[in-house]
PDB file of C-alpha atoms and ligand atoms in Angstrom:
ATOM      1  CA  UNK I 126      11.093  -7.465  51.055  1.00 43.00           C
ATOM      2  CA  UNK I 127      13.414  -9.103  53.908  1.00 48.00           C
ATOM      3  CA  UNK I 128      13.483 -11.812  52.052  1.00 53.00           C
ATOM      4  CA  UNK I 129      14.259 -10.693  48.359  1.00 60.00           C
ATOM      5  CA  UNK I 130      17.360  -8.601  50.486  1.00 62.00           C
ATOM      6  CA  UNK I 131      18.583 -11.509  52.030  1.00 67.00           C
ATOM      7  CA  UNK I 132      18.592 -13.592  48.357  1.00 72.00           C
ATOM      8  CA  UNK I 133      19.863 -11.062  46.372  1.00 84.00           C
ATOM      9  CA  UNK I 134      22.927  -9.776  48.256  1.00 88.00           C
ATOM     10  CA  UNK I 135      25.554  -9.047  45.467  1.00 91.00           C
ATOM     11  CA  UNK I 136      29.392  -8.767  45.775  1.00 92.00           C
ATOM     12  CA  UNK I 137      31.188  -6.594  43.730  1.00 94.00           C
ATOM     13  CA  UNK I 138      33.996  -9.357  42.710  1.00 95.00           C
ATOM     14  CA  UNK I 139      31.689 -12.073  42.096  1.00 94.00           C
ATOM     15  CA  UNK I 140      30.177 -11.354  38.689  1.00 95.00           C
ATOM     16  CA  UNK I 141      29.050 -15.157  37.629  1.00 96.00           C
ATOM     17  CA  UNK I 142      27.759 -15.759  41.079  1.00 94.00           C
ATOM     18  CA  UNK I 143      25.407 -12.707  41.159  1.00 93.00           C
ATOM     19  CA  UNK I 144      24.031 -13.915  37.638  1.00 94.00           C
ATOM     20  CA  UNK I 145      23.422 -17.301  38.588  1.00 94.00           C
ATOM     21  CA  UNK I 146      21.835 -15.949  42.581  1.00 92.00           C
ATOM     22  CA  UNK I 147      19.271 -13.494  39.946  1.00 93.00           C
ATOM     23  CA  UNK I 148      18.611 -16.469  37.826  1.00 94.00           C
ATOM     24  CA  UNK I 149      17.639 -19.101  40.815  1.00 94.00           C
ATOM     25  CA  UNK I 150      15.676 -15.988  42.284  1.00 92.00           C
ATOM     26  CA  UNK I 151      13.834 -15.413  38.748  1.00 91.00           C
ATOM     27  CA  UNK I 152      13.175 -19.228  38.727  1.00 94.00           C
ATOM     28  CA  UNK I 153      11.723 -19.526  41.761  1.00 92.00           C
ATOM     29  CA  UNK I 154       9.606 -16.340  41.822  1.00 89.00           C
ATOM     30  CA  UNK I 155       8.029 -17.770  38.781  1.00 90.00           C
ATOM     31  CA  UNK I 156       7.540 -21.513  40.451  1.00 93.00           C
ATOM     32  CA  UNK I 157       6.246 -20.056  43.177  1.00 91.00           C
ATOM     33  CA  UNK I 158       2.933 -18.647  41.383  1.00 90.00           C
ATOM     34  CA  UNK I 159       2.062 -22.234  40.332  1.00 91.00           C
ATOM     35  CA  UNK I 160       0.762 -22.479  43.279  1.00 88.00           C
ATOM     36  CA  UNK I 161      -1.198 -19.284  44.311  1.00 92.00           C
ATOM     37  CA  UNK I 162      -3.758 -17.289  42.271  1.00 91.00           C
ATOM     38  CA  UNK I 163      -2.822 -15.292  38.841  1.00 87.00           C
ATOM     39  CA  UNK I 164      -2.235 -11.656  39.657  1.00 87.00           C
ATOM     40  CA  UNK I 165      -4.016 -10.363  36.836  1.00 86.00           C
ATOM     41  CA  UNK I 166      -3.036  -6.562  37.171  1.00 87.00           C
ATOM     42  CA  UNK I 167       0.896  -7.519  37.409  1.00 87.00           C
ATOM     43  CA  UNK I 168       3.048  -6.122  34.306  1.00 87.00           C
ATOM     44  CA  UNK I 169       5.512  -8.372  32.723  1.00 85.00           C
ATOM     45  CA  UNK I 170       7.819  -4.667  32.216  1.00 89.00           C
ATOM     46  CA  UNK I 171       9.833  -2.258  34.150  1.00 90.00           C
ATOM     47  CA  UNK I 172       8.459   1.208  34.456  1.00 93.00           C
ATOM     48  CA  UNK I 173      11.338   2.831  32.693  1.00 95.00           C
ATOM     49  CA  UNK I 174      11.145   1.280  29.510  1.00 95.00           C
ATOM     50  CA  UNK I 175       9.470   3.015  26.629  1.00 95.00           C
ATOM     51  CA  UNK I 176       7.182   0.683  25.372  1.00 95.00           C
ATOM     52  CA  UNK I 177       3.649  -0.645  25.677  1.00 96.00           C
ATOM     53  CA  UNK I 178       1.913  -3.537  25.036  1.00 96.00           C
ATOM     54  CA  UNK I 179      -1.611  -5.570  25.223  1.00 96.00           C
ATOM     55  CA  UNK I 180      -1.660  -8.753  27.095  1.00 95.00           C
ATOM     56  CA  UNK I 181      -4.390 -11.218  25.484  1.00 94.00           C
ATOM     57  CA  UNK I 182      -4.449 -13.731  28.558  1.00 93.00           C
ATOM     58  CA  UNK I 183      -5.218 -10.569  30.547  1.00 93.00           C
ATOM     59  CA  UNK I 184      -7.317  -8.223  27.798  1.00 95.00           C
ATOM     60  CA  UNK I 185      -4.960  -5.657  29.532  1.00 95.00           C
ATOM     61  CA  UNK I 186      -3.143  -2.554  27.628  1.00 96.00           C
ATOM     62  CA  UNK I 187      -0.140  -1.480  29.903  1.00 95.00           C
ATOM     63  CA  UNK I 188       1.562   2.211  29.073  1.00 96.00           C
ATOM     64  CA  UNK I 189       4.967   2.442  31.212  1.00 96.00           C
ATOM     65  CA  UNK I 190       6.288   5.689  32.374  1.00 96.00           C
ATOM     66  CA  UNK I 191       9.032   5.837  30.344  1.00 97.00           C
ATOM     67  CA  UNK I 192       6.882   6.270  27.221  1.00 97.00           C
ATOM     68  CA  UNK I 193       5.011   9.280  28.531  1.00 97.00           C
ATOM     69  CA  UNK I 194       7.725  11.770  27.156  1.00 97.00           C
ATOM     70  CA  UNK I 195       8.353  13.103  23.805  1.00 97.00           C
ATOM     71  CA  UNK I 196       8.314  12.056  20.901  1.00 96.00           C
ATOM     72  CA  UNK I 197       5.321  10.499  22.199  1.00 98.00           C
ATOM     73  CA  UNK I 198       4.101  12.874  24.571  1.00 98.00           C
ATOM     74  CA  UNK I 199       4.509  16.391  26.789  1.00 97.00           C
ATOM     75  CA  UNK I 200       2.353  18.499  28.377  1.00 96.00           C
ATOM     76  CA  UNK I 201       3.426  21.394  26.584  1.00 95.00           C
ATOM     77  CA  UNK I 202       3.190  19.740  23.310  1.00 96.00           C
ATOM     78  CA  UNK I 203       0.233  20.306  21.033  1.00 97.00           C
ATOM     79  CA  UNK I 204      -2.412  18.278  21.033  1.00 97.00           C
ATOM     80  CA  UNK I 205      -2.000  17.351  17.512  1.00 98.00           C
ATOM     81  CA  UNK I 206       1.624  16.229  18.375  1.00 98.00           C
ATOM     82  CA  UNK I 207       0.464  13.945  21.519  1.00 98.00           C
ATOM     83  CA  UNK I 208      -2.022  12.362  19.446  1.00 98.00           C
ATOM     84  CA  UNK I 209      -0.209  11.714  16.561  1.00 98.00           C
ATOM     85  CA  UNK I 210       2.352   9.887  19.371  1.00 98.00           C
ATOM     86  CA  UNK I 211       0.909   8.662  22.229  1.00 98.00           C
ATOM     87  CA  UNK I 212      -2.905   8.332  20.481  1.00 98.00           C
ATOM     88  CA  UNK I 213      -1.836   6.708  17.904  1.00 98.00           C
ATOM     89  CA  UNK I 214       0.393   4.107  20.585  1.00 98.00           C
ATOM     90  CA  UNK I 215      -2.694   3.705  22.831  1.00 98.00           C
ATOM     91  CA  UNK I 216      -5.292   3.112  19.542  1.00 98.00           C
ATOM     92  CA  UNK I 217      -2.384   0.656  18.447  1.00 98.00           C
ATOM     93  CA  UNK I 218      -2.625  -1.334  21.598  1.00 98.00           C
ATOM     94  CA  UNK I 219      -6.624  -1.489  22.008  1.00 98.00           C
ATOM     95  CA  UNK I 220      -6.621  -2.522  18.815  1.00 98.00           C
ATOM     96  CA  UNK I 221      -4.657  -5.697  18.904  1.00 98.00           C
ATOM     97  CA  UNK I 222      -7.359  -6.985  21.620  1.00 97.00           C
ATOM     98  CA  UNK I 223      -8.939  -7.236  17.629  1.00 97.00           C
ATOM     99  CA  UNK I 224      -6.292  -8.927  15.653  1.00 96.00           C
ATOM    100  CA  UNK I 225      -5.700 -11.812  14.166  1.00 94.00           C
ATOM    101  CA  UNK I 226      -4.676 -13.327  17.697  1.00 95.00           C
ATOM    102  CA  UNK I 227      -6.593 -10.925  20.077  1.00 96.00           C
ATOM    103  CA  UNK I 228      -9.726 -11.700  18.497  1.00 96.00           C
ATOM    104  CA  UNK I 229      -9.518 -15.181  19.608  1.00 96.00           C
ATOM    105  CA  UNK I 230      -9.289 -14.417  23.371  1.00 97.00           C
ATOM    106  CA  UNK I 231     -12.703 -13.203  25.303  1.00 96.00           C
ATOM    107  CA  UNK I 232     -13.126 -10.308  27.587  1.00 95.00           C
ATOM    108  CA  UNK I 233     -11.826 -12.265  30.679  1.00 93.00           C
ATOM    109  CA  UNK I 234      -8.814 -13.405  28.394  1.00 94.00           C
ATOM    110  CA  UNK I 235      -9.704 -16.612  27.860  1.00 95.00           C
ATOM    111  CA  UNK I 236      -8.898 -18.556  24.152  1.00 96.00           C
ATOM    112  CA  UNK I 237     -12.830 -18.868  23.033  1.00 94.00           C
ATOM    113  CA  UNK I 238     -14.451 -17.508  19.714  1.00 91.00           C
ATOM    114  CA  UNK I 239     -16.807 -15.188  20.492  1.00 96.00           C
ATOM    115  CA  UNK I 240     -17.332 -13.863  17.056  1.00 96.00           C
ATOM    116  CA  UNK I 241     -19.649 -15.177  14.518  1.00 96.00           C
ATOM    117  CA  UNK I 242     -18.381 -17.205  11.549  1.00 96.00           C
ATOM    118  CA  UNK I 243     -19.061 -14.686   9.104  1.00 97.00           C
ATOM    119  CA  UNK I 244     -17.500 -12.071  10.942  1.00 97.00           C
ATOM    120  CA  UNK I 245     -14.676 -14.104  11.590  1.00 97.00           C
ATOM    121  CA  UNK I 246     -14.512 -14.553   7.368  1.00 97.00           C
ATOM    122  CA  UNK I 247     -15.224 -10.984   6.526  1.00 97.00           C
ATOM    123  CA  UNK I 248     -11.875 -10.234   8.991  1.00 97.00           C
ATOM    124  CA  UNK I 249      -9.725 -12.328   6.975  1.00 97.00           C
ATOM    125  CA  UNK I 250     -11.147 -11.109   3.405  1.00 97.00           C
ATOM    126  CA  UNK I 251     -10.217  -7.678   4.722  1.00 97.00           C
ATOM    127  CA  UNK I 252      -7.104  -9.094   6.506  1.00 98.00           C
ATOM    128  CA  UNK I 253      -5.926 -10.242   3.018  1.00 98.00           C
ATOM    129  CA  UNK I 254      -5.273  -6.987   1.607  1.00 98.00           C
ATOM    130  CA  UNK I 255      -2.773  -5.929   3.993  1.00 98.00           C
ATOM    131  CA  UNK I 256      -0.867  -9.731   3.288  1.00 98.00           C
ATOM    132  CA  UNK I 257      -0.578  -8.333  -0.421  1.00 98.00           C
ATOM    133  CA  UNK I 258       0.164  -4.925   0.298  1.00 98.00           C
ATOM    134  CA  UNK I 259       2.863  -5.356   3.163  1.00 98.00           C
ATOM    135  CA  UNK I 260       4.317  -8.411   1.320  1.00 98.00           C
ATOM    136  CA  UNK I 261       5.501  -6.378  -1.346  1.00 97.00           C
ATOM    137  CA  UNK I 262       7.574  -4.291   0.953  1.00 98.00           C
ATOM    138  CA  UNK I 263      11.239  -5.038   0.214  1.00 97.00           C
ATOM    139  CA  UNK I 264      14.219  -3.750   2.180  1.00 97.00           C
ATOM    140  CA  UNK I 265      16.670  -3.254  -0.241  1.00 95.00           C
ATOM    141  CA  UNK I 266      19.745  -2.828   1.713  1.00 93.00           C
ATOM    142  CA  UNK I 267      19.534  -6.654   2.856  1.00 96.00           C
ATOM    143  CA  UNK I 268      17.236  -7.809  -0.050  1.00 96.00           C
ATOM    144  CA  UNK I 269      14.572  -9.035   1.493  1.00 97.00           C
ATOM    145  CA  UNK I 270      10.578  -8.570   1.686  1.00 97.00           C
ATOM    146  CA  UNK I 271       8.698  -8.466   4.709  1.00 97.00           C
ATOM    147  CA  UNK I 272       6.998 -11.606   6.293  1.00 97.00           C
ATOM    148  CA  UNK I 273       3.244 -10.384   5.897  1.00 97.00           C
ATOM    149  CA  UNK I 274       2.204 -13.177   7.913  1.00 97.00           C
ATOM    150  CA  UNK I 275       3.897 -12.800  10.802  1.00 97.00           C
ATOM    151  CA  UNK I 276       3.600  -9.189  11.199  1.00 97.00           C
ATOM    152  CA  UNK I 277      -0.001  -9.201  10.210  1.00 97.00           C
ATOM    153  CA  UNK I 278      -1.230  -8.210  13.793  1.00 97.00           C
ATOM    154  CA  UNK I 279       0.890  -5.387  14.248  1.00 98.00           C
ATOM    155  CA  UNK I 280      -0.053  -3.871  10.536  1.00 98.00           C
ATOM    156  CA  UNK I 281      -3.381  -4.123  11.974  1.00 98.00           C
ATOM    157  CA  UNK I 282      -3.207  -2.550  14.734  1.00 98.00           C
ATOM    158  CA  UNK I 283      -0.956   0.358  13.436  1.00 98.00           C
ATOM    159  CA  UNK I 284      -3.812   0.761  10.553  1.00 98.00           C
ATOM    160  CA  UNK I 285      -6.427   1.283  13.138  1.00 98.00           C
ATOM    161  CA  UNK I 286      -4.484   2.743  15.787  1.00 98.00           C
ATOM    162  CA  UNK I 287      -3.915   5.997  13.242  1.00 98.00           C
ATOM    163  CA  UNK I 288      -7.624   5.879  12.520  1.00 98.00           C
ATOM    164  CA  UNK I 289      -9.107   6.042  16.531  1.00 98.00           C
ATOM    165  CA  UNK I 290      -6.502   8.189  17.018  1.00 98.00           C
ATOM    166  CA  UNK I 291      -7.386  10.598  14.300  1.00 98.00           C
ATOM    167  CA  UNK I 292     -10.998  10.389  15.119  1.00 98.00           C
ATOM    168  CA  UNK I 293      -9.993  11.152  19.131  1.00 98.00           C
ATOM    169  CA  UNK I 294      -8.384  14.056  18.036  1.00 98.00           C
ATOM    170  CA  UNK I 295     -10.949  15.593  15.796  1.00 98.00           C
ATOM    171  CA  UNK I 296     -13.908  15.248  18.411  1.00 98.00           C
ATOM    172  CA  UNK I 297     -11.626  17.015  21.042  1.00 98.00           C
ATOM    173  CA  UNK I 298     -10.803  19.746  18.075  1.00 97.00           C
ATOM    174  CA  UNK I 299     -14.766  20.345  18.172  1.00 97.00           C
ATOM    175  CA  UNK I 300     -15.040  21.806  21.550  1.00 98.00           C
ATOM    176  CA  UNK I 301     -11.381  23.077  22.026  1.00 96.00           C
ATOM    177  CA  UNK I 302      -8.834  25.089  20.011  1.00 95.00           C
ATOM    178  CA  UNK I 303      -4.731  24.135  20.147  1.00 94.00           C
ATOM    179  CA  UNK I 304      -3.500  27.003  21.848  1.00 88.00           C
ATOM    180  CA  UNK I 305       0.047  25.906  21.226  1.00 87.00           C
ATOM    181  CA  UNK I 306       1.974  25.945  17.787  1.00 85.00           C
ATOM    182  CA  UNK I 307       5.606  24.736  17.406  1.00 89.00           C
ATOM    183  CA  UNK I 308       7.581  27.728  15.956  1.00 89.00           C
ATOM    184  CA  UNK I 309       9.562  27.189  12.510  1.00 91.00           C
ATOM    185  CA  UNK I 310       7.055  24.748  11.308  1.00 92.00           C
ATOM    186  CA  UNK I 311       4.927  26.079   9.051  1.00 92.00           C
ATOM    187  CA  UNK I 312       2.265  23.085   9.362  1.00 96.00           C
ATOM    188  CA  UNK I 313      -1.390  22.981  10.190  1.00 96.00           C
ATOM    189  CA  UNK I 314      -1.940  20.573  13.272  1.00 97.00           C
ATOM    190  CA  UNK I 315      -3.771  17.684  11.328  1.00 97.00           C
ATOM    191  CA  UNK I 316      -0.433  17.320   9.363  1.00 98.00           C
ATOM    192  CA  UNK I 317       1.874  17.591  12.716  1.00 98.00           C
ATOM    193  CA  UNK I 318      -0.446  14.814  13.769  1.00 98.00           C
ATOM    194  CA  UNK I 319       0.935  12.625  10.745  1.00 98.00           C
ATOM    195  CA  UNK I 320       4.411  14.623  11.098  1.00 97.00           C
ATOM    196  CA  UNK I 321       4.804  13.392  14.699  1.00 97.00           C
ATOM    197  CA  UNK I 322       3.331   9.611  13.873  1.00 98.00           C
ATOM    198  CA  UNK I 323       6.495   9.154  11.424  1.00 97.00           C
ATOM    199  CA  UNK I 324       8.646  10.590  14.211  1.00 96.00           C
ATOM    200  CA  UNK I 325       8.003   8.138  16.678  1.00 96.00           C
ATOM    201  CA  UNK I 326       9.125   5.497  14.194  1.00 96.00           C
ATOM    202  CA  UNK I 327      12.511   7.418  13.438  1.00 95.00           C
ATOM    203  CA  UNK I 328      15.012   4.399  13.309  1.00 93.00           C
ATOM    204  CA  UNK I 329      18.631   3.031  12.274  1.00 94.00           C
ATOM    205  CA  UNK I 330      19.636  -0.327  12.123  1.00 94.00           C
ATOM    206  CA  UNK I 331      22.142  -2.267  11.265  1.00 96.00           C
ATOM    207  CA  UNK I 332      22.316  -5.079   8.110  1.00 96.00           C
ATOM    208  CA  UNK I 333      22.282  -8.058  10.773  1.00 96.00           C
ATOM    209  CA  UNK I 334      19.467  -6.310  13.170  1.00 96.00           C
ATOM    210  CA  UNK I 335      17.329  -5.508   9.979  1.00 97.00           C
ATOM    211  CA  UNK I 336      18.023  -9.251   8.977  1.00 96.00           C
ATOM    212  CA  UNK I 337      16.533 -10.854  12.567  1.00 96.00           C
ATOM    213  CA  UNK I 338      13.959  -8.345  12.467  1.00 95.00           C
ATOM    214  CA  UNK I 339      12.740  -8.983   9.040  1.00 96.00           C
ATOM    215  CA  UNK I 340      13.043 -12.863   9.589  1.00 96.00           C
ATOM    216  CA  UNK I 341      11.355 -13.148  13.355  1.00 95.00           C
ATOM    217  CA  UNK I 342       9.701 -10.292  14.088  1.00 95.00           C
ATOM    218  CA  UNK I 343       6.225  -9.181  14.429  1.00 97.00           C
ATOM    219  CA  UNK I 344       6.846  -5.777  13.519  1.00 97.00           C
ATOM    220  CA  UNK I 345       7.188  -4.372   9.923  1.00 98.00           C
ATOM    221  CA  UNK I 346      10.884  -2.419   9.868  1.00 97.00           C
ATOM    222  CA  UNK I 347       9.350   1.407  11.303  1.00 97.00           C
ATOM    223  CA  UNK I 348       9.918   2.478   7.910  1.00 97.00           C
ATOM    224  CA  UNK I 349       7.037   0.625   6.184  1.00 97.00           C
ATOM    225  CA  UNK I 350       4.941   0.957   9.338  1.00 98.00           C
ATOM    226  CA  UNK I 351       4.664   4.830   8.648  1.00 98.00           C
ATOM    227  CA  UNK I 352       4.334   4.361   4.735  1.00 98.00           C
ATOM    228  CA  UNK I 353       2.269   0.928   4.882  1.00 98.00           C
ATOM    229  CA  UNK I 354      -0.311   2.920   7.470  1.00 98.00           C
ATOM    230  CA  UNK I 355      -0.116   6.307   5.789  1.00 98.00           C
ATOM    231  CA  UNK I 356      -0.372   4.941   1.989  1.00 98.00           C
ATOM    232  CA  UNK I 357      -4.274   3.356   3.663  1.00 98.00           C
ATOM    233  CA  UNK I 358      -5.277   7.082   5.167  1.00 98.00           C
ATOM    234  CA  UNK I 359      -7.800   8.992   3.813  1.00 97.00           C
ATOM    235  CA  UNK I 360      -6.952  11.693   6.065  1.00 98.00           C
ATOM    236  CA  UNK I 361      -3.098  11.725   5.926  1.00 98.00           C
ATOM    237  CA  UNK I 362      -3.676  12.255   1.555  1.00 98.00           C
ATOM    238  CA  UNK I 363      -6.122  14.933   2.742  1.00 98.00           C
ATOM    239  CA  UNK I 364      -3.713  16.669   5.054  1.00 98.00           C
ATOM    240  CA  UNK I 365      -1.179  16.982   2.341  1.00 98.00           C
ATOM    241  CA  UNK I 366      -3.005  16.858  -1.055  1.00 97.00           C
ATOM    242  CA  UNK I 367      -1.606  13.794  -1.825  1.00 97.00           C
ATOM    243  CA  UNK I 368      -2.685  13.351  -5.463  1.00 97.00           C
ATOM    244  CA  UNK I 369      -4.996   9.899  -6.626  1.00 97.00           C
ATOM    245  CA  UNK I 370      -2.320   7.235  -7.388  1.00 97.00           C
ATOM    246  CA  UNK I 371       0.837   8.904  -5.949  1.00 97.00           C
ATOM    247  CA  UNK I 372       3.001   6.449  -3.593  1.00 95.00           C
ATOM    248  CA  UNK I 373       1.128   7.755  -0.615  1.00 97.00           C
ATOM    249  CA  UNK I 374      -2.044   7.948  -1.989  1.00 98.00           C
ATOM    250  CA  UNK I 375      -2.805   4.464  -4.073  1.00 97.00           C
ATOM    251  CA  UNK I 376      -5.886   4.176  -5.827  1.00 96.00           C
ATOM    252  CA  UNK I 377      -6.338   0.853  -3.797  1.00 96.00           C
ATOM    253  CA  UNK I 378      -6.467   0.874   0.124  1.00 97.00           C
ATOM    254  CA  UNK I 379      -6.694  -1.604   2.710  1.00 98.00           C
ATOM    255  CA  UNK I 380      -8.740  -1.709   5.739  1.00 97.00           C
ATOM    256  CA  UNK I 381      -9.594  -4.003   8.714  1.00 97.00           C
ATOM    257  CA  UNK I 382     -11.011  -2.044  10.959  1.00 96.00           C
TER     258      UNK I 382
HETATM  259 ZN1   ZN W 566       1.767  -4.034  18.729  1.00 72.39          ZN
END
């Protein structure tokens, strides 16, 4: 600790110094672990941030605190409502230990195939459907359609990370009751579950972030990753008698896990 004091002391007036004393500390914090053992438990984020993520090299979900409030969670919320947030973030994570990528790493994190051929073939038949269904996915206000190979892992895991969630929350429904409602809403809990999963992905951007997201990211624009995922459950059309063949309930569905 002494030491990180002592090479990190900061002046107020000396703004280009301070930057370049953080990045010689950055770069040799990381050239120092060449030499010593990989800390496998050490997260790559601050605690405050609200994200999460799954490391392949370490087969390792990580859940900061700063997610752990609402929209994705509360004590006080529903059960329906944490699932449909939270669940469905924590069902999205496990899940890309089984994606396109993930699938190639091993339980200690290591790039071998441990799946046989014809699974490996049956994944990408299945995987195919989602490359034709999220490729058709246009943004109009900057005229472009999603990459569908590039986000491909997180479509996956968002379509199964509804799904375990969904199931999580139905076997807990079997031995317990929500006590809790939200007043105003006039919605049975397995459609606040669904209600809350688009809320999470509530979003604005502007034209030029929509344009680097659409042209480097891994992630589908939130819109399409609550209509892509929701348009594939059985159980969201169920909740809210979508009819056969309306937008969000298409004849044809896709499914990888
Ligand atoms: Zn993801």
């Amino acid at each position: 600790m002494d030491q990180v004091s002592n090479e990190l002391s900061f002046k107020e007036d000396t703004h280009f110094e301070n930057v370049l004393k953080m990045l010689q500390f950055h770069a040799r914090t990381n050239h120092n672990q060449l030499s010593v053992p990989v800390n496998r438990t050490a997260w790559v984020t601050s605690p405050a941030v609200v994200n999460a993520y799954y490391s392949r090299s370490k087969n390792m979900i990580v859940f900061p605190a700063g997610i752990l409030q609402p929209p994705f969670y509360h004590p006080a919320f529903p059960r329906s409502l944490n699932y449909g947030g939270i669940g469905v973030v924590i069902g999205h994570e496990i899940t890309h230990g089984f994606d396109d990528r993930g699938r190639q790493f091993d339980k200690n994190g290591n790039l071998q195939q441990w799946w046989k051929a014809e699974d490996v073939s049956k994944f990408y038949q299945r995987a195919s459907c989602m490359l034709d269904q999220y490729g058709e996915y246009k943004v109009d206000e900057v005229g472009l359609k999603i990459n569908p190979v590039n986000t491909l892992g997180e479509n996956i895991a968002d379509n199964a990370g509804i799904k375990i969630s969904y199931q999580a929350y139905k076997t807990w429904r079997e031995t317990h009751d929500e006590e809790v409602t939200v007043p105003y809403v006039n919605l049975t809990h397995d459609q606040l579950f669904f209600l809350n999963f688009g809320q999470i992905w509530c979003e604005v951007n502007s034209p030029e972030a929509m344009l680097t997201k659409l042209r480097s990211g891994q992630h589908s624009p939130n819109r399409f990753r609550v209509i892509g995922t929701l348009s594939n459950s059985e159980e969201f059309s169920e909740a809210f008698n979508c009819p056969v063949g309306s937008r969000m309930n298409p004849e044809k569905k896709c499914r990888v896990w």
